[in-house]
PDB file of C-alpha atoms in Angstrom:
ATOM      1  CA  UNK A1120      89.917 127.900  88.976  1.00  0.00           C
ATOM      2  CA  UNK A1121      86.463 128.306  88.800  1.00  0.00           C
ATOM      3  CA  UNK A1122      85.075 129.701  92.162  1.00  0.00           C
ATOM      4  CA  UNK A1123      83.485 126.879  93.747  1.00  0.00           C
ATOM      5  CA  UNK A1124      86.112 124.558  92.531  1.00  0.00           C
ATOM      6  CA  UNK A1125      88.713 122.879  94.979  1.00  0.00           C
ATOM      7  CA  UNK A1126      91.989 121.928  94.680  1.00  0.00           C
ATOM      8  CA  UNK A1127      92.706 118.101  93.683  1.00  0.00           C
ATOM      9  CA  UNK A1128      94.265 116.185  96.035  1.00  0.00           C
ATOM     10  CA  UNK A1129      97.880 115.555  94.780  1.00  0.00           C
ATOM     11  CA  UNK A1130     100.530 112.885  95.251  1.00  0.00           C
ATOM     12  CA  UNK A1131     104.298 113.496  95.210  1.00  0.00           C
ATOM     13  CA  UNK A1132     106.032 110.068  95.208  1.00  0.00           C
ATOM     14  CA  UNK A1133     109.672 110.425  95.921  1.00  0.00           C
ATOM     15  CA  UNK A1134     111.968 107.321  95.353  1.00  0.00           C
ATOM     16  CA  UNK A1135     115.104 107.824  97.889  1.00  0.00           C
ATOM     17  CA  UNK A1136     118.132 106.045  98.190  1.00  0.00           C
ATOM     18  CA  UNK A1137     120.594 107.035 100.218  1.00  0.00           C
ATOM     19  CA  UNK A1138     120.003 110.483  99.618  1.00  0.00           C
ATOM     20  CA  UNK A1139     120.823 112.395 102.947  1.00  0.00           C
ATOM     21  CA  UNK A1140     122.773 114.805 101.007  1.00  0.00           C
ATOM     22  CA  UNK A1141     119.759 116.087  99.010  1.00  0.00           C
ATOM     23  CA  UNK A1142     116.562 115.022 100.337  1.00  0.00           C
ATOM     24  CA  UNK A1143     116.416 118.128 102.831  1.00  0.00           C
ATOM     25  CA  UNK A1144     116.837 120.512 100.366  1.00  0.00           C
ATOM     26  CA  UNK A1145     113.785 118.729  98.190  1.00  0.00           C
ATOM     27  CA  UNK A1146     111.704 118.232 101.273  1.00  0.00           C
ATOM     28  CA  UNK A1147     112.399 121.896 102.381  1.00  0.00           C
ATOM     29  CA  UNK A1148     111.292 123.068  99.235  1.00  0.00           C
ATOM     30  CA  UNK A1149     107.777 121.362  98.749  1.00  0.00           C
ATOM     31  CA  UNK A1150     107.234 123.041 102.276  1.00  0.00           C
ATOM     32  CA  UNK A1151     107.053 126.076 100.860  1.00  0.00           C
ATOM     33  CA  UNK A1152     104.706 124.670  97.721  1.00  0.00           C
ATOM     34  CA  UNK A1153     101.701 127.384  97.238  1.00  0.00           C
ATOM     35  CA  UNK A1154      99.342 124.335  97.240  1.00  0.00           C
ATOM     36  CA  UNK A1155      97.064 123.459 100.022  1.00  0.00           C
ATOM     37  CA  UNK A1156      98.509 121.107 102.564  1.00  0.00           C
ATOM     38  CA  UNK A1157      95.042 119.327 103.504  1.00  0.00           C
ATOM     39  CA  UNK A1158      95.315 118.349  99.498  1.00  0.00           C
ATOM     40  CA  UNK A1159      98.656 117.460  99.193  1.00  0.00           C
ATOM     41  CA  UNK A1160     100.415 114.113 100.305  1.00  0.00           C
ATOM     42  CA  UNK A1161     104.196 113.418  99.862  1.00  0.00           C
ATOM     43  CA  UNK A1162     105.571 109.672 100.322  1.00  0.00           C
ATOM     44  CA  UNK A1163     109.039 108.662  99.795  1.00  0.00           C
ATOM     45  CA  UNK A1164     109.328 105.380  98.708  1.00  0.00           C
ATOM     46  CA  UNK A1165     113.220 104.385 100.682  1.00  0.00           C
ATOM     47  CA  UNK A1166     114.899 101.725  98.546  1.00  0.00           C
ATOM     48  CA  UNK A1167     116.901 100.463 101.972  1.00  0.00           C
ATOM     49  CA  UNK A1168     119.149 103.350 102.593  1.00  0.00           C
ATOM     50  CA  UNK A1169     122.261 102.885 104.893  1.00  0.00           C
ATOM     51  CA  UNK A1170     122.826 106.905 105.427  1.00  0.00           C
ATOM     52  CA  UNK A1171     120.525 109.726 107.783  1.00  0.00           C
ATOM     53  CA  UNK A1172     118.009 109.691 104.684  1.00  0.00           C
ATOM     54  CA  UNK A1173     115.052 108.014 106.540  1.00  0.00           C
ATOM     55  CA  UNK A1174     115.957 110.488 109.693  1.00  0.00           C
ATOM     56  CA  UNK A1175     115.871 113.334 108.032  1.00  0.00           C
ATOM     57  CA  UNK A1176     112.686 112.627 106.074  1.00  0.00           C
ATOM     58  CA  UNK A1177     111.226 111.557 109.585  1.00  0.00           C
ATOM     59  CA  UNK A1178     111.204 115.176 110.408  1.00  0.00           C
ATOM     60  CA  UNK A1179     108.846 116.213 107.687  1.00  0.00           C
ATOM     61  CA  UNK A1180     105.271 115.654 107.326  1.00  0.00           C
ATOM     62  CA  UNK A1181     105.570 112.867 104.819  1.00  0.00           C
ATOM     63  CA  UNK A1182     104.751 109.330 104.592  1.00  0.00           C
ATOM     64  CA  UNK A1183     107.210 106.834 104.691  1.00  0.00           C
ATOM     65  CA  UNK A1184     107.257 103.202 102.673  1.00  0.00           C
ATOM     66  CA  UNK A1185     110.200 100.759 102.400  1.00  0.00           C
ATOM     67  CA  UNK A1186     111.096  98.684  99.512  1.00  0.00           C
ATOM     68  CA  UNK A1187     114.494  98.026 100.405  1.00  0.00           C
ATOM     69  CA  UNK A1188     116.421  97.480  96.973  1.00  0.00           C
ATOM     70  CA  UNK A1189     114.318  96.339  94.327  1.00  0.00           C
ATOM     71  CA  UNK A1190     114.797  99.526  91.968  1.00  0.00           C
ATOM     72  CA  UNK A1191     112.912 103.047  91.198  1.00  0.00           C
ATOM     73  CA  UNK A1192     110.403 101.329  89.265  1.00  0.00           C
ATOM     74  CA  UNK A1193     109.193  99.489  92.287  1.00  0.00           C
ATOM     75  CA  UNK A1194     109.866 102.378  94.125  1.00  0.00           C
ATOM     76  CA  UNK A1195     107.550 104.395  91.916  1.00  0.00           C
ATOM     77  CA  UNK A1196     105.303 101.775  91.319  1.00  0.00           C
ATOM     78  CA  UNK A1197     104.719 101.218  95.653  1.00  0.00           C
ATOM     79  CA  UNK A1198     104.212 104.806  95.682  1.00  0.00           C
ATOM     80  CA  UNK A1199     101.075 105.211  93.059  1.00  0.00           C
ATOM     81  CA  UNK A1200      99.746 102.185  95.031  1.00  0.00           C
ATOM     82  CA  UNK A1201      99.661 103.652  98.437  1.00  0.00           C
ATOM     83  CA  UNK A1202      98.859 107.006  96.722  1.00  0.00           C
ATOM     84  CA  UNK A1203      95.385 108.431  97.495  1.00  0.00           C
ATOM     85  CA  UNK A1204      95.935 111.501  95.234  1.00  0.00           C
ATOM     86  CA  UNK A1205      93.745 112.586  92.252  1.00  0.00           C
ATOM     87  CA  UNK A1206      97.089 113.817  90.209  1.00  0.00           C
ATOM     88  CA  UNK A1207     100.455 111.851  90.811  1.00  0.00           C
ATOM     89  CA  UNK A1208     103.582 113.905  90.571  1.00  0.00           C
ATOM     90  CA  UNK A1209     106.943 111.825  90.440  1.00  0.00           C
ATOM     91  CA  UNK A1210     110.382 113.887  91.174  1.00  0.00           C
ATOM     92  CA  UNK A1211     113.847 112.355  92.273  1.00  0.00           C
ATOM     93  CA  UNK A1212     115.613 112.775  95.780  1.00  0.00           C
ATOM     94  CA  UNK A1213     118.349 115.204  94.699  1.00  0.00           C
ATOM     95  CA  UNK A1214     115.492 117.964  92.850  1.00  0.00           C
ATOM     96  CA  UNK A1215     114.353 120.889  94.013  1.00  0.00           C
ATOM     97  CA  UNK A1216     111.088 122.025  93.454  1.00  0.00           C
ATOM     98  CA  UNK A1217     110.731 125.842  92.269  1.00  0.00           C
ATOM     99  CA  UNK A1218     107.703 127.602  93.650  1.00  0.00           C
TER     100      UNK A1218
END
């Protein structure tokens, strides 16, 4: 980047369903993201899950929405709406994110 330039503020919209066996290892990995937390949001969209998903995403810094079973493209779709980021970045539940 130029010098003077800042980082865009960036959106990583999750869709989750019942994901407890995975979702830690994503979360735990854009925690160590070399990206600038004040510009940097993650949201997981939760399709309605039935297992420790929610609970364990609950301990991250992330924001939470509910759309309980109406599909990943709603999922998606609730996530670029309550986005405030300048670049959207979609990734799946059971990914992890290299550094």
């Amino acid at each position: 980047m130029v010098k003077g330039d800042r980082d865009p503020f960036v959106s990583i919209i999750i869709p989750a369903f019942n994901s407890e066996a995975t979702i830690k290892d994503l979360l735990e990995s854009l925690m160590l993201l070399d990206y600038s937390k004040d510009n940097l949001e993650i949201i997981i969209v939760d399709g309605g899950s039935t297992d420790r998903t929610m609970e364990i995403a609950k301990s991250y810094p992330v924001r939470i929405i509910v759309e309980s079973r109406k599909g990943i493209n709603v999922a998606r779709n609730a996530g670029v709406k309550s986005s405030k980021g300048e670049i959207l970045v979609f990734t799946d539940s059971d990914c992890v994110i290299p550094k």
